[in-house]
């Protein structure tokens, strides 16, 4: 029987190529995600070694929560005087994008891409990991250095003078004194790495006389433990820790791996969706091909093969197809991984030279997934084939037996029910980790998909008839036959459509979530925000409080406040705390105060609490809540008001003075401003422009502009997700092409007859193409319907601040269905061409 | 014009004519001359049967005459149109508009009703059938109550009657029938054949039928005998016995 398996495959090569293709793509992406992350992990591991190898010990501030206060710079000299120390240096590093150099063309480097990082220069290359390529290290104020690739890519040259956008405003005419190299091959992942002198770094990003961390290299004969003990003798008892090189290295690796794992897992997720879609295509192919071989199977049975042997032949075929596809997928996956690295490089991320690592685990997983998916998909067709009676050999038009329509629908309905229950349960009681939630929701969605594909054959005929009506009316007989063909085999239409349904349901879920979040933001800006301008730092590094002060000083605004964020421990629980100018606050945000009142900014140590948090803490207006800050300072705050609207801020709000006395950084994350009464926005614009020029890193937006920008950023995030989901849609379209090709083959005689009685080739092609369009539209509409259900579930589960009512982007979803139909037309291009080219005489006598 | 193709109605209008028709399959050693220089005319309003043993070329002749197959040399004229001059599209349109077909089996499109199958060529052309003529045809085949049924709901004989009705419905210049009773029992077959004969006699249709059954051939006005790709005999007003006699003569 094994010989027969091989012969069958050899005879049906073409039919299996497309099936194989679906598996190849799915397996390919699984393999790519592993090869890519293994390669990156290895090269970033090397990079962490390189970064940390020169540092034997590091002294750094530490706190349980919030931002710990920096170290006293004197500590550097005191450590230097200890025995066994070769080099010691203090570091100051800026937040991502805190410093943005202005390019020769007058613009800054986009902060949407890889970050721009600035550090204080440390001459020792072992501690600092940087070497000078050209020029001299920055030493004076208004001097900086940049990594060689960043400088080349953005047109900075040594000796040139450039403006620097910094948290304290624009530094004019700074000199680029040097280009540098990070590690051995400047693997910056596209980040721009800059240096300024320690003094300049303290001026721009920190506070004078402090450092963020101290790096130490020991003398060759020194004992690390002894030196560490000596250091702990001179550092404060709490808030400072000493770590060794091994700890630094593993922290660095973990840091890199976090990013790598995200890339790997995202790829893996889409690969799994693709493989899942492949199941439907493989199932369909096996069913159709076996359906065409019923007589052959019957003959085998008549000649003495038992049903087990028939089943084994079919499963053997599936096994071989799966094995073949997995091996091709393995090779394709390595190619995809290389392609993705090339794509990252093209997008400007310079990756370290990642080795191509095909781990044994990757190979095994590729084979198990590829073969598993193929064999599982062929189980049902194999069982049906095993049930073929010997008499089928003699009967004309014998068909593959199958589950009764009723049982199929009931099974489908049951699966949908269980899937939805899983989904609702998962959303109502979200498990602890994101991975677990994704797993539960993924399982729920898979059950629903399979259920719908089983049950939807009941819908295939009526839906195809309704959708096909305009086609039949507008296209004459070819259109009418397209409609009949799409509804003549409802199960086939349902399974083929289901493959497309999966991709489209996910795409429309994403669109609905995006749209709901957008519309929620619109409502929120309308009801909760009264500010005329919102000033947001795109770099998220925060901006100096000077900006808000300058705005207020113009006298054209009735209220201006910046918002500072920190963490504090309130009655034992760590919570985010916001500081703002309380006098202005009430005129900028609608907090919906339920008890007490927002006091003036001079009210002293007060706090405004959201009602939920007040309940948790068990306090009312007038009670005192102690707040412990990361600096170690504890301040007793009196509850001045309890508010209900947490759309913008739900954290405790304190006056600026509280942050000042706690020692929190004076950096505004965002600023809100309201125009003075009667002030014309057009007249305010020059003022705004002036301030914008001094602080190019922020966007000063009116509420409408802010909304537009936010919506644009959501749209671009949606575009990325949908581009990845396009893979699943492409596989589904291959499935449609495959099914149509098999259907055309199955209907050879009928096509011959149609051609004989006068159907032109063009009419034949049109008939096949429109059948595909109908199948695609059926799948797309099922997908959109499911997408609405999933979207509704997701929006309901989202925190009410993100989205509260389901908004369906009808126009986009309509476009989606129309595009799917168009793609179906296109997918059927080849099968239609083949149908058109059938030799009439051979077709008529085809058996 | 050879002696064999002359017959009493030669002066009537010619529906189809083959001139020095040759059809060769394969090349070199494997070359097969399926049709070897055939000259023949088929007259309007006649029911002609083409007979011959297996491999005689009778089906090939029909396929070539009907524009389903390309010829190697010679020419075929259908009602004044030279088929050799037509491209694929024109041939298809000729089949659709001017020729009717009845095949041995699988005559009907399974997704269409009986009525839709009957009007299929006209629907493909986007023309309306003549309602009075359509009524006549449907009444003649006697399946008025079956018109909304799909082929799978019809018996084999009923399916063939629908096929004949389709061939007649467009009032084509010529109807080709390829073993139309090959899959039917003798009673049902006789019914179809007498129906075809009535179409020729009463409805002035022209039918060319390929068959190997002497009884079927006896329904025709004329029988043309083919052996090894050439016409070897031509009987007018045949009976089953005269056809059998002719076959015996050819067998020797």
Coordinates of C-alpha atoms in Angstrom, one line a residue, chain A residues 3 25 111 136 156-157 243 245 248-249 265 275 290 374 436 438 447-448 477 563 570-571 584 590 642-643 838:
Chain A
X3 CA 3.9 2.0 -3.1
X25 CA 4.2 29.6 4.5
X111 CA 11.6 60.4 17.7
X136 CA 38.4 64.7 20.5
X156 CA 26.6 65.5 11.0
X157 CA 30.3 66.2 10.5
X243 CA 26.5 44.9 41.8
X245 CA 29.8 42.3 36.4
X248 CA 25.2 43.6 35.1
X249 CA 25.6 41.2 32.2
X265 CA 6.4 36.2 19.8
X275 CA -1.0 27.5 10.0
X290 CA -10.5 12.0 -2.5
X374 CA -1.4 18.3 7.5
X436 CA -2.3 33.2 29.3
X438 CA -3.8 35.4 24.5
X447 CA -13.2 27.0 18.5
X448 CA -15.5 29.6 17.1
X477 CA -25.6 33.2 -18.0
X563 CA 2.0 67.7 34.9
X570 CA 0.3 55.9 50.2
X571 CA -0.6 54.1 53.4
X584 CA -5.1 76.3 37.1
X590 CA -13.3 68.5 34.6
X642 CA -12.5 63.7 46.2
X643 CA -13.2 63.5 42.4
X838 CA -9.9 23.2 -21.8

